[in-house]
mmCIF file of C-alpha atoms in Angstrom:
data_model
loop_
_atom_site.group_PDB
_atom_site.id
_atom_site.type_symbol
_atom_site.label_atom_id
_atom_site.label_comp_id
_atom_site.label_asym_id
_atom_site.label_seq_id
_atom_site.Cartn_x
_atom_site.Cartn_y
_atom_site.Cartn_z
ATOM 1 C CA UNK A 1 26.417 -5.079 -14.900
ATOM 2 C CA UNK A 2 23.736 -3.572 -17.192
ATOM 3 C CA UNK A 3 20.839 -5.545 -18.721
ATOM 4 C CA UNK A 4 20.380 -5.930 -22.253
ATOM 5 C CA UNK A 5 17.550 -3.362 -23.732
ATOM 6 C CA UNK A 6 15.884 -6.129 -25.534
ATOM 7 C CA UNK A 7 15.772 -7.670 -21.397
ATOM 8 C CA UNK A 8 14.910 -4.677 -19.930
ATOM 9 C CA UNK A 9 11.512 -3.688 -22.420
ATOM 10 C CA UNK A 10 9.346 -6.327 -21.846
ATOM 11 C CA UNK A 11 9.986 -5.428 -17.884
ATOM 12 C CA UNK A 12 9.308 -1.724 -18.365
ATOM 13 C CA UNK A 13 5.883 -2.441 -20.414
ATOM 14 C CA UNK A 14 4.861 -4.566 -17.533
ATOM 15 C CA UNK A 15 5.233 -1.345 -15.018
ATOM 16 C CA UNK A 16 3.219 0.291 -17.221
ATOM 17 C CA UNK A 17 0.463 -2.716 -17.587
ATOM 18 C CA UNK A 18 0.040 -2.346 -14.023
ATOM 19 C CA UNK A 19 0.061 1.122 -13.529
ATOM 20 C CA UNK A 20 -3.179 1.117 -16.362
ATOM 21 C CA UNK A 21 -4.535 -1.663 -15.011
ATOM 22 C CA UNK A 22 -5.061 -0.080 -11.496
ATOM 23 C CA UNK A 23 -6.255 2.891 -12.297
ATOM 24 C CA UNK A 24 -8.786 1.190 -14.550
ATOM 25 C CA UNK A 25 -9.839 -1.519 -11.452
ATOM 26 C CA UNK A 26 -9.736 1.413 -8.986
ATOM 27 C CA UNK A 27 -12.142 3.581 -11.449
ATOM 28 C CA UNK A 28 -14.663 0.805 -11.520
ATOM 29 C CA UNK A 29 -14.073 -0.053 -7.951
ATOM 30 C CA UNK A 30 -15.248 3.841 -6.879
ATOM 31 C CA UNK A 31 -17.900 4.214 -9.878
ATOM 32 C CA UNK A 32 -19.915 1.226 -9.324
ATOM 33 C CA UNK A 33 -20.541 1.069 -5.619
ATOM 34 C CA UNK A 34 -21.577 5.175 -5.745
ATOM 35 C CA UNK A 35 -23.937 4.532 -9.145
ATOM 36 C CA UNK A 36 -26.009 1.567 -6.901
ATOM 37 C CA UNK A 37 -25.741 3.036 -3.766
ATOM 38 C CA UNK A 38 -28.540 5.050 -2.100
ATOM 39 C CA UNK A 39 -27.304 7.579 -0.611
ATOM 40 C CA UNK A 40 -25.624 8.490 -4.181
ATOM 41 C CA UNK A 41 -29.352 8.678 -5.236
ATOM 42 C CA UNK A 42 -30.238 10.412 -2.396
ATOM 43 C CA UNK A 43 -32.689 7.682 -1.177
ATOM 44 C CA UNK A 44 -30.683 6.475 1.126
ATOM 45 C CA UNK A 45 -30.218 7.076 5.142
ATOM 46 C CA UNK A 46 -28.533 10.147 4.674
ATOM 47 C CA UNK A 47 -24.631 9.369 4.668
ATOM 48 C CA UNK A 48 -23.036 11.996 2.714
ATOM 49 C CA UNK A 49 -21.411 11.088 -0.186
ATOM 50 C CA UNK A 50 -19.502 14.000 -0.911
ATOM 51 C CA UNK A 51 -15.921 13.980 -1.904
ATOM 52 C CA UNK A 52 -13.379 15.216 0.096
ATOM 53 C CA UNK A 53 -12.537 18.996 0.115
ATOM 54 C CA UNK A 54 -9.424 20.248 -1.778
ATOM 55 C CA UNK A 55 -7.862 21.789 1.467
ATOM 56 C CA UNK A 56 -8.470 18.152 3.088
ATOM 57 C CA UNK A 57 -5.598 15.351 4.044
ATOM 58 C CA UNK A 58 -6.885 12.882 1.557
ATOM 59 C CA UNK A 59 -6.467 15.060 -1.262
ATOM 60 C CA UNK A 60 -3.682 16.375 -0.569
ATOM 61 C CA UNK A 61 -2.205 12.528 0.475
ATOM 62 C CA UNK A 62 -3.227 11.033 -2.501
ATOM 63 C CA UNK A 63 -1.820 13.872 -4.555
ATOM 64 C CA UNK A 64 2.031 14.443 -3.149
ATOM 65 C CA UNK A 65 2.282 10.499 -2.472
ATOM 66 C CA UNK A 66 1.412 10.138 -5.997
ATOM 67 C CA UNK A 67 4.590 12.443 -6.779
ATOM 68 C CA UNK A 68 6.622 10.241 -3.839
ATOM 69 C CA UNK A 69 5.281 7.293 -5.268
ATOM 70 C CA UNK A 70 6.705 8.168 -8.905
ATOM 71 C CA UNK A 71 10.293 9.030 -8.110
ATOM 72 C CA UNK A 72 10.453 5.388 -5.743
ATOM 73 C CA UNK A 73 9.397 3.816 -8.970
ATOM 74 C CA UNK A 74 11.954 5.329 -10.934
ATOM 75 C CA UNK A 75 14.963 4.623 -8.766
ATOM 76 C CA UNK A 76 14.203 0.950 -8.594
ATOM 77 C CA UNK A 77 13.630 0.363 -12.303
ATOM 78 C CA UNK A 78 17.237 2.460 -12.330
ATOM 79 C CA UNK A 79 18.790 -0.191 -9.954
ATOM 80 C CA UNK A 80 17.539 -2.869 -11.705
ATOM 81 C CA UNK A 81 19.204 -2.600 -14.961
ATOM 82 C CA UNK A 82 22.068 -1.341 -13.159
ATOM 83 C CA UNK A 83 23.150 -5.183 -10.953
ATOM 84 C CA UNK A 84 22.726 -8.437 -11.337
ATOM 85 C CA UNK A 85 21.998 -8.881 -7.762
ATOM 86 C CA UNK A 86 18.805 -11.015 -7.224
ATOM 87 C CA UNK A 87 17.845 -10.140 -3.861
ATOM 88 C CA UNK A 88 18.182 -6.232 -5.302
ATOM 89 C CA UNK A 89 16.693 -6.732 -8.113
ATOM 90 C CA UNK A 90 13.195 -8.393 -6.304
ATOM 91 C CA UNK A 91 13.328 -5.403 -4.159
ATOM 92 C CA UNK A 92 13.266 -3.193 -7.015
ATOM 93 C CA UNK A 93 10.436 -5.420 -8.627
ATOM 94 C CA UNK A 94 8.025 -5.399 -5.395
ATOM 95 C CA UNK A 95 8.411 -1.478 -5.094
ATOM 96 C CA UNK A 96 7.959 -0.886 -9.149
ATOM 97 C CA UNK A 97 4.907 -3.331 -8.783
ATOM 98 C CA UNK A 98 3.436 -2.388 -5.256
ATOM 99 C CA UNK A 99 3.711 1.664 -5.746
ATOM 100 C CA UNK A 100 2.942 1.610 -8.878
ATOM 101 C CA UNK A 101 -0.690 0.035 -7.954
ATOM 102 C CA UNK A 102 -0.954 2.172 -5.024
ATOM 103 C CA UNK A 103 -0.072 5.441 -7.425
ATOM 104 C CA UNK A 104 -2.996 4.125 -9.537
ATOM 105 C CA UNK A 105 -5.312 3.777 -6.666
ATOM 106 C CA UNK A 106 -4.719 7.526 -5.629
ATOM 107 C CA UNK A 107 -5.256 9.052 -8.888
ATOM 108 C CA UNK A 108 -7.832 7.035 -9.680
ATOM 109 C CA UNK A 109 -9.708 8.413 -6.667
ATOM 110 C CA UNK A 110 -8.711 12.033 -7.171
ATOM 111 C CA UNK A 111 -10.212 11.375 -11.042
ATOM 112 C CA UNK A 112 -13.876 9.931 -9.182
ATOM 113 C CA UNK A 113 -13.557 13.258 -6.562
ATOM 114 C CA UNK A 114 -13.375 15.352 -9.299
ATOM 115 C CA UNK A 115 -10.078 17.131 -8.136
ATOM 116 C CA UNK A 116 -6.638 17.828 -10.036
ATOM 117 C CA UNK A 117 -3.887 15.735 -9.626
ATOM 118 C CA UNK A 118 -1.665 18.217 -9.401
ATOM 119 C CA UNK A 119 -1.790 21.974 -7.777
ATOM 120 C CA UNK A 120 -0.179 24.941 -7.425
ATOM 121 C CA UNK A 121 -0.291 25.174 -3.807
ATOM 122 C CA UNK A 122 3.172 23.655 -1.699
ATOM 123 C CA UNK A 123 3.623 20.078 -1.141
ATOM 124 C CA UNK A 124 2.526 19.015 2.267
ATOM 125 C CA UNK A 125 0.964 21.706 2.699
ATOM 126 C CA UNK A 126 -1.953 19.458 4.161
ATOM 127 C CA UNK A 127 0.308 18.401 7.144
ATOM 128 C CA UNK A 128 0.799 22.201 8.094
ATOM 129 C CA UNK A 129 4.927 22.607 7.332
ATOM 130 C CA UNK A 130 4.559 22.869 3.510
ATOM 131 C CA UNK A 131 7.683 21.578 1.670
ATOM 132 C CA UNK A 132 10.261 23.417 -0.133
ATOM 133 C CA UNK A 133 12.246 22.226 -3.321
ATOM 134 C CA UNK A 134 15.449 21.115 -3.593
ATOM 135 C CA UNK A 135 17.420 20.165 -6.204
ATOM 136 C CA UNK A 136 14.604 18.986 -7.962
ATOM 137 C CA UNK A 137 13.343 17.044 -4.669
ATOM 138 C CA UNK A 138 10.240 18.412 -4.045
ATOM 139 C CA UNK A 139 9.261 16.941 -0.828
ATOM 140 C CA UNK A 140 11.130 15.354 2.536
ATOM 141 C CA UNK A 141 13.211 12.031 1.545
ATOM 142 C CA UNK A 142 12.985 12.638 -3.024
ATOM 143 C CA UNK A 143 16.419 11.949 -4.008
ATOM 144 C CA UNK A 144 17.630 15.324 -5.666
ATOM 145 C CA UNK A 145 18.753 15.129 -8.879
ATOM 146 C CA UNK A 146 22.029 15.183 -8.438
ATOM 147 C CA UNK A 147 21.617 11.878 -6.153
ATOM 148 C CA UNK A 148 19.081 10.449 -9.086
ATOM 149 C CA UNK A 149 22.302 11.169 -12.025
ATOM 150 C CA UNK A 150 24.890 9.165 -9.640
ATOM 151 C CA UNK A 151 22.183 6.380 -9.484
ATOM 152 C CA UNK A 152 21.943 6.651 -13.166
ATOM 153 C CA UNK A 153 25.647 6.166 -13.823
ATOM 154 C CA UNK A 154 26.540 3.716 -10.473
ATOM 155 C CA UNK A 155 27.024 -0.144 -11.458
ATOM 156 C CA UNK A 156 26.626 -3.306 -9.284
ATOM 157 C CA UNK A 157 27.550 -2.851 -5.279
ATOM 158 C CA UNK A 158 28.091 1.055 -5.944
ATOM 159 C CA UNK A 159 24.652 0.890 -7.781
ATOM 160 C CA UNK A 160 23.034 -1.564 -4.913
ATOM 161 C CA UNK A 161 24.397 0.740 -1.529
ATOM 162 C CA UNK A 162 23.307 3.982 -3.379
ATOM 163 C CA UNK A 163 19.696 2.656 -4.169
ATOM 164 C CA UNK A 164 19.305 1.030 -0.682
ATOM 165 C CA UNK A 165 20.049 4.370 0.989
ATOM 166 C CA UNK A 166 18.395 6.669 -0.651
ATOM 167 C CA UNK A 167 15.111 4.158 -0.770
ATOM 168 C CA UNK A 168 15.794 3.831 2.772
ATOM 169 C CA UNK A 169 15.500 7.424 3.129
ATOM 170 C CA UNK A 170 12.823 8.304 0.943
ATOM 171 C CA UNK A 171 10.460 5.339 2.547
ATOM 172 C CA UNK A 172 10.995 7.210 6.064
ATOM 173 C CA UNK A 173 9.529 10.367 5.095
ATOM 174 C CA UNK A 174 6.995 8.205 3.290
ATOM 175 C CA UNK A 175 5.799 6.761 6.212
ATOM 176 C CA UNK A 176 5.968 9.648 8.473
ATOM 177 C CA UNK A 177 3.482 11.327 5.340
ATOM 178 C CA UNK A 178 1.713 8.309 5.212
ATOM 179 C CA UNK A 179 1.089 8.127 9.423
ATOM 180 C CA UNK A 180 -0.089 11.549 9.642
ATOM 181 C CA UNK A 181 -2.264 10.512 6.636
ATOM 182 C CA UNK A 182 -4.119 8.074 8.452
ATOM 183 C CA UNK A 183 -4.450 10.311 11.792
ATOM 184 C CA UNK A 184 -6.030 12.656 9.732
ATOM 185 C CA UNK A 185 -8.073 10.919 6.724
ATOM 186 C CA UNK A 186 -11.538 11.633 6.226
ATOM 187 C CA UNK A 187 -12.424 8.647 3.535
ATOM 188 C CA UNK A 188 -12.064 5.219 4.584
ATOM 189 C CA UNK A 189 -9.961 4.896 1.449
ATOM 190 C CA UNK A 190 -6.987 7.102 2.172
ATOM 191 C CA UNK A 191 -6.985 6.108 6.138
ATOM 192 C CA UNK A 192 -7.031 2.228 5.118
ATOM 193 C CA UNK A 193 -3.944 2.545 2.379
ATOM 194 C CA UNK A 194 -1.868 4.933 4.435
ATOM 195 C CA UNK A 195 -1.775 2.988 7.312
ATOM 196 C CA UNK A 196 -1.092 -0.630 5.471
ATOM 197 C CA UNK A 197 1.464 1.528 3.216
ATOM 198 C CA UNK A 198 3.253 2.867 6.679
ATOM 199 C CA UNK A 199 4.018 -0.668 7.730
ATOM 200 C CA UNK A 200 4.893 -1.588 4.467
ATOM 201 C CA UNK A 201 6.886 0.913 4.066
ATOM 202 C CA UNK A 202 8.754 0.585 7.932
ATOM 203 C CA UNK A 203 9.092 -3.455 7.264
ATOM 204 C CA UNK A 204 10.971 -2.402 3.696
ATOM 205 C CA UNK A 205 13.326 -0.202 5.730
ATOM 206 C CA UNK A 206 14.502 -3.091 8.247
ATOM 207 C CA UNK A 207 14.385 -5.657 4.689
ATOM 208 C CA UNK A 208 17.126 -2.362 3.619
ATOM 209 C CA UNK A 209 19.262 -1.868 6.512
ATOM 210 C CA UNK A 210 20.165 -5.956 6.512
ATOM 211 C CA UNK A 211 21.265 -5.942 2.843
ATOM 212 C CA UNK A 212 23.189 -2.931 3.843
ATOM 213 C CA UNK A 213 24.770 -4.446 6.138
ATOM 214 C CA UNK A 214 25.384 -7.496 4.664
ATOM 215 C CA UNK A 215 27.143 -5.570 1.797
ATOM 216 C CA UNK A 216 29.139 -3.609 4.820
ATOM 217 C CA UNK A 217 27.435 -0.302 4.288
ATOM 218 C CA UNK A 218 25.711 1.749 6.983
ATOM 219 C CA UNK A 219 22.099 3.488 5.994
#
């Protein structure tokens, strides 16, 4: 069944609390320690303090998960006006609220490295196979948008088994971007969130493929 708008408003403004909130926290987070630290002031023992290169992994991480990261978001605020199911609907609440942060982490350090957060240049193009669009996904496991208008019109179990497989899908090639992230991050802060978000993400999957089971669907 579909929520009520008046239900569903105050839940969308909180998305959106969050997703200010962390980019403010992250902002002070990376402005503060650089402003007191020495080797910011060049005092210090020599430690560069340069941000990463545009070319680099952590850029180009933070930039295309931020795009990965926004879609995820999307579907699960779509599933969760679309069943009543509780055990759904806190899936769809964790992802809204955990992505969400981790989006405003990422572009919150892009903003304090001084690079865009978006770019002409192929997605993935960091991890050496760039990706092509398709269908409006524009990187490996982004439901197209054909997949995103049957989520939009799906209700209860239809709604549910459609979510959980294409969020099943789409956290796979998360974490495979999100592994090769950490391999090949040069900033503590990119190697430290891609590897927590790849178990995350690989612990979400097996949460997925029980509750598809139990609603006799295969992933």
């Amino acid at each position: 069944m579909t929520s009520s708008a008046p239900a569903a408003r105050p839940l969308v403004w909180a998305g959106a609390v969050v997703f200010v909130v962390a980019v403010g926290l992250v902002l002070l987070m990376v402005v503060r320690p650089s402003a007191a630290s020495p080797s910011a002031s060049g005092s210090g023992s020599g430690t560069s303090s340069a941000a990463p290169a545009e070319a680099s992994a952590d850029v180009g991480f933070a930039r295309d998960m931020s795009v990965h990261h926004q879609q995820a978001v999307e579907m699960a605020f779509l599933v969760r006006d679309r069943t009543e199911d509780e055990d759904v609907r806190r899936l769809a609440y964790d992802i809204i609220n955990t992505q969400a942060n981790q989006r405003g982490m990422m572009l919150g350090w892009l903003e304090s490295w001084g690079r865009p957060k978006s770019s002409d240049r192929p997605p993935m193009e960091w991890m050496g196979h760039p990706a092509t669009p398709d269908d409006g996904a524009l990187m490996p496991g982004m439901a197209t948008d054909t997949e995103l208008e049957r989520l939009r019109t799906a209700e209860g179990r239809d709604a549910e088994v459609l979510f959980l497989r294409l969020m099943t899908v789409h956290h796979r090639a998360g974490a495979d971007m999100a592994r090769a992230a950490a391999a090949s991050a040069g900033t503590d802060e990119i190697g430290g969130l891609a590897a927590g978000m790849a178990r995350a993400q690989e612990s979400e999957i097996s949460l997925m493929a029980d509750m598809l089971k139990a609603r006799n669907a295969t992933p």
